[in-house]
Structures are given as C-alpha cells and as structure tokens.
C-alpha cells in the first residue's frame, strides 16, 4: 500500500507503485542507489536493461557497478531532453500532451477550446450519470477485457491487463476509474493512475452510444476537476501520434500543451568510449 498524497513530480514508470506492480507480476526491477528503477527486457533475444522516463545520474557507471550491471546494454529513455554522452540515438523525441490541472474550475473551463466546451455542454445535457472509485484489482474487470480486445483490433500496445491489475492491487488509492452510465448501462470508461504530483490517463473505452453524447468529454472534465481537488497539478494525456489526428485534437483542445521527451538511446560499454549521438 502506498500513499497517494501528491508530494513530488514522479514519472509513472519511476513510481514505487509501478515497481511494486512489476514485482507482483514476477519481475525483478532494480532500484539503484539514486532511487531510479531499471527494468529487465529482451530485445531480439538479447537481455538489456531499460531506464524509463528518467535522466541518468552523472555517476551512472558507479551505480551500475554496484549491481555488476555495467557491461549490460542499457536503453535510456529520459522524460525530457538532456545530455547523454557516450550514447547512441535509437529514436528521436516524442511529444506528450500534458494538461495543467488548474485549481480554479472557472479558469480550467475557459482554457477549453470552444468546440471541446460545446461537446462538454452536450454531454452534460445528455442525462448521463458518472460514478468513480478505485479500480478493483481483478484481471477480468470489464474495462481491462474491453481494452485488451480494443488493442488487438486496433493493433496498438499497452500494458498487459495483469500489470494494470497488479498496480491496482499494490496501490488501490492511486487508481481512479470514471464510468458514464446511460439508463444504468455503462457507455464510457476512463482509468487514471496517480503518481506524486501528477496523474496519467491510462486506458479508456467508449460505446457508440457514448460517442453520440460525447461521454468521454464529460469523464475527462470531471476526472480533471477531481484530480485537481486532490492536489495533483499535471495530467499526462499520452503521446501525440500522427496516426490518430482525431484523438490528438481531443487531447489538445482540453487546453493541454505538448512536452518533448528525450527520445531513446543505447549505452553499452563496448560502444560507450567511442560512440557519438
């Protein structure tokens, strides 16, 4: 069990709850002396380490030697652009939509794009009932099953349902599931994960009836207001993907801004001394 009270800016994949969830799934993440978390992965059959969503410490080699890992290939994916000497670029930066959770609801409402605001009014007038609470830690929860089926149909990758369920088991207060009901029938879901002063939109699903009445606008608005009331200051809405222009508009019209990631880099001892970005 972890304290969900916002205290500091903690990336989701560097949060204690994420580490605990991995351990519940049988994985063995490595916590360095600096507190950063390394993950074990295999790429094309080769074992590698990953440092997700964090800038490496200046004395990274010393931290790795402590665990006898200084000879293992390491993939770095810092959350923000930063200097990464003796590393080889694998992928350029990506962009994430980040919404500032203004504590004043009026200011947050004014920041909405006019079209998004009109869609919200339409949802508010549709007679939907919204409920929210922690995600039950069961892999067969309806939302997790819907998400798995949706990912297969649309060919995208997300967390395994077992990992999301493990996160809910390790830190129930750090999950918040918002559901819109129409005549007692769920028509839209949105699941948020809380980590430090931030929160992340994790997964969601919507039916045709939910789309018709813009239920996701209502859920995202109410969730952002609830998260702000809990003391969170930023909501990560996910990657801006050129393949999904409609979804990108939905995210950015909330008043979100774009945050640039640091890309992905390879640091490996045989290459480290002569490698150049």
Short mmCIF file of C-alpha atoms in Angstrom, two decimals:
data_model
loop_
_atom_site.label_atom_id
_atom_site.label_comp_id
_atom_site.label_asym_id
_atom_site.label_seq_id
_atom_site.Cartn_x
_atom_site.Cartn_y
_atom_site.Cartn_z
CA UNK A 1 0.00 0.00 0.00
CA UNK A 2 1.35 3.43 -0.94
CA UNK A 3 0.41 6.96 -0.02
CA UNK A 4 -1.42 8.63 -2.92
CA UNK A 5 -1.00 12.13 -1.45
CA UNK A 6 0.76 14.34 -4.06
CA UNK A 7 4.27 15.14 -2.83
CA UNK A 8 6.69 15.42 -5.77
CA UNK A 9 6.92 15.20 -9.53
CA UNK A 10 7.25 11.44 -10.06
CA UNK A 11 7.06 9.81 -13.53
CA UNK A 12 4.66 6.88 -13.55
CA UNK A 13 7.28 4.29 -14.52
CA UNK A 14 9.61 5.52 -11.75
CA UNK A 15 6.96 5.43 -9.03
CA UNK A 16 7.10 2.96 -6.10
CA UNK A 17 3.64 1.67 -7.05
CA UNK A 18 4.83 0.73 -10.55
CA UNK A 19 7.84 -1.09 -9.08
CA UNK A 20 5.59 -2.98 -6.67
CA UNK A 21 3.22 -3.91 -9.51
CA UNK A 22 6.10 -5.36 -11.53
CA UNK A 23 7.15 -7.48 -8.56
CA UNK A 24 3.60 -8.77 -8.16
CA UNK A 25 3.85 -9.87 -11.81
CA UNK A 26 7.01 -11.85 -11.03
CA UNK A 27 9.51 -9.35 -12.43
CA UNK A 28 12.59 -8.11 -10.61
CA UNK A 29 13.19 -4.40 -11.23
CA UNK A 30 16.45 -2.99 -9.89
CA UNK A 31 16.41 0.06 -7.64
CA UNK A 32 19.69 2.00 -7.90
CA UNK A 33 21.29 3.92 -5.07
CA UNK A 34 19.84 7.10 -6.54
CA UNK A 35 16.32 5.63 -6.26
CA UNK A 36 15.92 5.23 -10.03
CA UNK A 37 14.43 1.98 -11.28
CA UNK A 38 15.90 -0.25 -14.00
CA UNK A 39 13.82 -2.83 -15.87
CA UNK A 40 14.93 -6.13 -17.40
CA UNK A 41 13.89 -6.66 -21.02
CA UNK A 42 14.87 -8.76 -24.03
CA UNK A 43 15.34 -7.13 -27.44
CA UNK A 44 15.71 -9.56 -30.35
CA UNK A 45 16.54 -12.22 -27.80
CA UNK A 46 19.30 -10.15 -26.16
CA UNK A 47 18.95 -9.23 -22.46
CA UNK A 48 19.05 -5.48 -21.93
CA UNK A 49 18.29 -3.01 -19.16
CA UNK A 50 15.96 -0.04 -19.51
CA UNK A 51 15.88 3.21 -17.56
CA UNK A 52 12.42 4.54 -18.42
CA UNK A 53 11.29 8.16 -18.13
CA UNK A 54 14.30 9.38 -16.16
CA UNK A 55 17.58 11.19 -16.79
CA UNK A 56 20.54 9.05 -15.71
CA UNK A 57 22.63 10.31 -12.79
CA UNK A 58 26.04 11.77 -13.60
CA UNK A 59 27.73 8.84 -11.85
CA UNK A 60 25.66 6.19 -13.64
CA UNK A 61 28.60 3.81 -14.07
CA UNK A 62 29.16 3.72 -10.31
CA UNK A 63 25.52 2.86 -9.71
CA UNK A 64 25.63 0.09 -12.31
CA UNK A 65 28.86 -1.37 -10.94
CA UNK A 66 27.22 -1.69 -7.53
CA UNK A 67 24.88 -4.27 -9.12
CA UNK A 68 27.54 -5.65 -11.53
CA UNK A 69 25.49 -4.38 -14.46
CA UNK A 70 27.99 -2.01 -16.07
CA UNK A 71 28.59 -4.39 -19.01
CA UNK A 72 24.90 -4.93 -19.86
CA UNK A 73 23.39 -2.90 -22.75
CA UNK A 74 21.26 -0.11 -21.31
CA UNK A 75 18.44 1.70 -23.12
CA UNK A 76 17.83 5.21 -21.84
CA UNK A 77 14.52 7.00 -22.46
CA UNK A 78 14.63 10.24 -20.45
CA UNK A 79 11.38 12.06 -19.90
CA UNK A 80 12.91 15.35 -21.04
CA UNK A 81 15.74 16.15 -23.49
CA UNK A 82 19.09 16.01 -21.68
CA UNK A 83 22.78 15.45 -22.37
CA UNK A 84 23.60 11.75 -22.81
CA UNK A 85 27.33 11.44 -23.56
CA UNK A 86 28.72 8.17 -24.95
CA UNK A 87 25.26 7.06 -26.05
CA UNK A 88 23.85 6.21 -29.49
CA UNK A 89 20.45 7.51 -30.53
CA UNK A 90 17.86 4.83 -31.26
CA UNK A 91 14.77 7.01 -31.65
CA UNK A 92 14.06 10.72 -31.82
CA UNK A 93 11.96 12.61 -29.32
CA UNK A 94 8.21 12.10 -29.00
CA UNK A 95 5.60 14.52 -27.74
CA UNK A 96 3.18 14.04 -24.84
CA UNK A 97 0.02 16.06 -24.22
CA UNK A 98 0.12 17.44 -20.68
CA UNK A 99 -2.81 19.24 -19.11
CA UNK A 100 -2.21 21.72 -16.29
CA UNK A 101 -4.79 20.98 -13.61
CA UNK A 102 -5.79 24.49 -12.67
CA UNK A 103 -7.21 24.58 -9.13
CA UNK A 104 -9.89 27.05 -10.26
CA UNK A 105 -12.65 25.32 -12.26
CA UNK A 106 -13.62 28.58 -13.99
CA UNK A 107 -10.11 29.11 -15.32
CA UNK A 108 -9.91 25.49 -16.45
CA UNK A 109 -13.26 25.82 -18.26
CA UNK A 110 -12.12 29.00 -20.01
CA UNK A 111 -8.98 27.21 -21.23
CA UNK A 112 -11.07 24.65 -23.15
CA UNK A 113 -11.27 25.00 -26.93
CA UNK A 114 -14.74 26.30 -27.91
CA UNK A 115 -15.58 23.08 -29.76
CA UNK A 116 -14.49 20.95 -26.82
CA UNK A 117 -16.52 23.17 -24.49
CA UNK A 118 -19.61 22.74 -26.66
CA UNK A 119 -19.16 18.97 -26.67
CA UNK A 120 -18.93 19.06 -22.88
CA UNK A 121 -22.20 21.00 -22.67
CA UNK A 122 -23.81 18.40 -24.91
CA UNK A 123 -22.62 15.60 -22.62
CA UNK A 124 -23.81 17.44 -19.52
CA UNK A 125 -27.27 17.77 -21.06
CA UNK A 126 -27.48 14.08 -22.04
CA UNK A 127 -28.60 12.86 -18.62
CA UNK A 128 -25.52 10.71 -18.03
CA UNK A 129 -24.68 9.53 -14.53
CA UNK A 130 -20.98 9.46 -13.63
CA UNK A 131 -19.50 7.26 -10.91
CA UNK A 132 -15.87 6.87 -9.91
CA UNK A 133 -13.71 4.93 -7.49
CA UNK A 134 -10.57 2.75 -7.27
CA UNK A 135 -10.13 0.04 -9.91
CA UNK A 136 -10.89 -3.42 -8.47
CA UNK A 137 -7.66 -5.49 -8.72
CA UNK A 138 -9.08 -8.26 -10.91
CA UNK A 139 -7.61 -9.05 -14.36
CA UNK A 140 -11.09 -9.92 -15.64
CA UNK A 141 -12.55 -6.48 -14.86
CA UNK A 142 -14.81 -5.45 -17.79
CA UNK A 143 -12.69 -2.42 -18.69
CA UNK A 144 -9.49 -4.48 -18.85
CA UNK A 145 -11.16 -7.04 -21.08
CA UNK A 146 -12.55 -4.30 -23.34
CA UNK A 147 -9.11 -2.65 -23.52
CA UNK A 148 -7.40 -5.94 -24.44
CA UNK A 149 -9.91 -6.58 -27.22
CA UNK A 150 -9.61 -2.99 -28.47
CA UNK A 151 -5.80 -3.19 -28.54
CA UNK A 152 -5.94 -6.39 -30.61
CA UNK A 153 -8.40 -4.85 -33.06
CA UNK A 154 -6.55 -1.55 -33.48
CA UNK A 155 -3.05 -3.08 -33.31
CA UNK A 156 -1.52 -0.98 -30.57
CA UNK A 157 0.50 -1.95 -27.50
CA UNK A 158 -0.35 -1.08 -23.92
CA UNK A 159 0.31 -2.54 -20.51
CA UNK A 160 -0.73 -6.18 -20.11
CA UNK A 161 -4.01 -6.41 -18.20
CA UNK A 162 -2.17 -8.32 -15.47
CA UNK A 163 0.16 -5.35 -14.88
CA UNK A 164 -2.71 -2.86 -14.64
CA UNK A 165 -4.47 -5.21 -12.22
CA UNK A 166 -1.26 -5.58 -10.20
CA UNK A 167 -0.93 -1.80 -9.98
CA UNK A 168 -4.48 -1.67 -8.58
CA UNK A 169 -3.58 -4.37 -6.06
CA UNK A 170 -0.34 -2.67 -4.98
CA UNK A 171 -1.74 0.86 -4.78
CA UNK A 172 -5.56 0.93 -4.95
CA UNK A 173 -5.76 4.60 -3.92
CA UNK A 174 -3.55 5.52 -6.88
CA UNK A 175 -6.12 4.30 -9.40
CA UNK A 176 -9.34 6.11 -10.27
CA UNK A 177 -11.89 4.70 -12.67
CA UNK A 178 -14.57 7.05 -14.03
CA UNK A 179 -17.63 5.47 -15.65
CA UNK A 180 -20.50 7.16 -17.52
CA UNK A 181 -23.88 5.40 -17.35
CA UNK A 182 -26.85 5.90 -19.65
CA UNK A 183 -30.03 4.33 -18.28
CA UNK A 184 -27.91 2.16 -15.96
CA UNK A 185 -25.78 0.94 -18.86
CA UNK A 186 -22.06 1.83 -18.89
CA UNK A 187 -21.29 3.70 -22.11
CA UNK A 188 -17.78 5.04 -21.39
CA UNK A 189 -14.81 4.35 -19.09
CA UNK A 190 -11.63 6.25 -18.28
CA UNK A 191 -8.94 4.97 -15.92
CA UNK A 192 -6.36 7.30 -14.36
CA UNK A 193 -3.23 6.41 -12.40
CA UNK A 194 -1.91 8.80 -9.75
CA UNK A 195 1.81 9.23 -9.06
CA UNK A 196 3.23 12.02 -6.95
CA UNK A 197 2.02 15.45 -8.01
CA UNK A 198 0.94 14.07 -11.38
CA UNK A 199 -1.63 11.69 -12.82
CA UNK A 200 -1.77 9.78 -16.11
CA UNK A 201 -4.69 8.84 -18.31
CA UNK A 202 -4.09 5.10 -18.66
CA UNK A 203 -6.86 3.39 -20.64
CA UNK A 204 -10.44 4.00 -21.70
CA UNK A 205 -13.30 2.64 -23.73
CA UNK A 206 -16.46 4.11 -25.22
CA UNK A 207 -19.52 2.64 -26.95
CA UNK A 208 -21.31 4.10 -29.95
CA UNK A 209 -23.96 5.46 -27.58
CA UNK A 210 -21.24 7.08 -25.51
CA UNK A 211 -19.69 8.67 -28.60
CA UNK A 212 -23.07 10.06 -29.64
CA UNK A 213 -23.42 12.02 -26.40
CA UNK A 214 -19.69 12.87 -26.01
CA UNK A 215 -19.35 10.89 -22.79
CA UNK A 216 -15.54 10.99 -22.81
CA UNK A 217 -15.60 14.79 -22.69
CA UNK A 218 -17.69 14.60 -19.53
CA UNK A 219 -15.49 11.93 -17.94
CA UNK A 220 -12.24 13.74 -18.68
CA UNK A 221 -13.63 17.03 -17.40
CA UNK A 222 -14.92 15.55 -14.14
CA UNK A 223 -11.75 13.50 -13.66
CA UNK A 224 -9.51 16.54 -14.18
CA UNK A 225 -11.54 18.50 -11.64
CA UNK A 226 -11.38 15.64 -9.10
CA UNK A 227 -7.63 15.21 -9.58
CA UNK A 228 -7.08 18.95 -9.11
CA UNK A 229 -9.10 18.82 -5.88
CA UNK A 230 -6.82 16.01 -4.65
CA UNK A 231 -3.80 18.27 -5.15
CA UNK A 232 -2.42 16.98 -8.47
CA UNK A 233 -1.09 19.67 -10.80
CA UNK A 234 -0.50 17.83 -14.11
CA UNK A 235 -2.39 15.20 -16.10
CA UNK A 236 -0.46 13.26 -18.76
CA UNK A 237 -2.84 12.51 -21.65
CA UNK A 238 -0.45 10.32 -23.64
CA UNK A 239 1.53 10.56 -26.85
CA UNK A 240 0.65 12.83 -29.75
CA UNK A 241 0.58 10.26 -32.54
CA UNK A 242 0.41 11.43 -36.17
CA UNK A 243 -1.63 8.30 -36.97
CA UNK A 244 -4.51 9.44 -34.73
CA UNK A 245 -5.29 13.09 -35.60
CA UNK A 246 -8.80 12.94 -34.12
CA UNK A 247 -7.53 11.72 -30.76
CA UNK A 248 -4.78 14.33 -30.84
CA UNK A 249 -7.38 17.09 -31.28
CA UNK A 250 -9.42 15.70 -28.40
CA UNK A 251 -6.37 15.88 -26.12
CA UNK A 252 -5.05 19.27 -27.19
CA UNK A 253 -8.46 21.00 -27.12
CA UNK A 254 -8.57 20.45 -23.35
CA UNK A 255 -6.02 23.26 -23.11
CA UNK A 256 -3.10 20.83 -22.88
CA UNK A 257 0.41 21.68 -24.00
CA UNK A 258 3.00 19.45 -25.66
CA UNK A 259 6.01 18.19 -23.74
CA UNK A 260 9.02 16.82 -25.66
CA UNK A 261 10.63 13.58 -24.47
CA UNK A 262 14.33 12.83 -24.67
CA UNK A 263 14.00 10.03 -27.22
CA UNK A 264 15.65 6.63 -26.81
CA UNK A 265 19.39 5.96 -26.56
CA UNK A 266 21.70 2.95 -26.27
CA UNK A 267 24.56 2.99 -23.78
CA UNK A 268 26.80 -0.09 -23.87
CA UNK A 269 30.32 -0.37 -22.56
CA UNK A 270 31.99 -1.58 -25.81
CA UNK A 271 30.48 1.42 -27.60
CA UNK A 272 30.45 3.95 -24.76
CA UNK A 273 34.00 5.21 -25.16
CA UNK A 274 33.82 5.90 -28.90
CA UNK A 275 30.11 6.27 -29.57
CA UNK A 276 28.62 9.55 -30.74
CA UNK A 277 24.95 10.59 -30.83
#
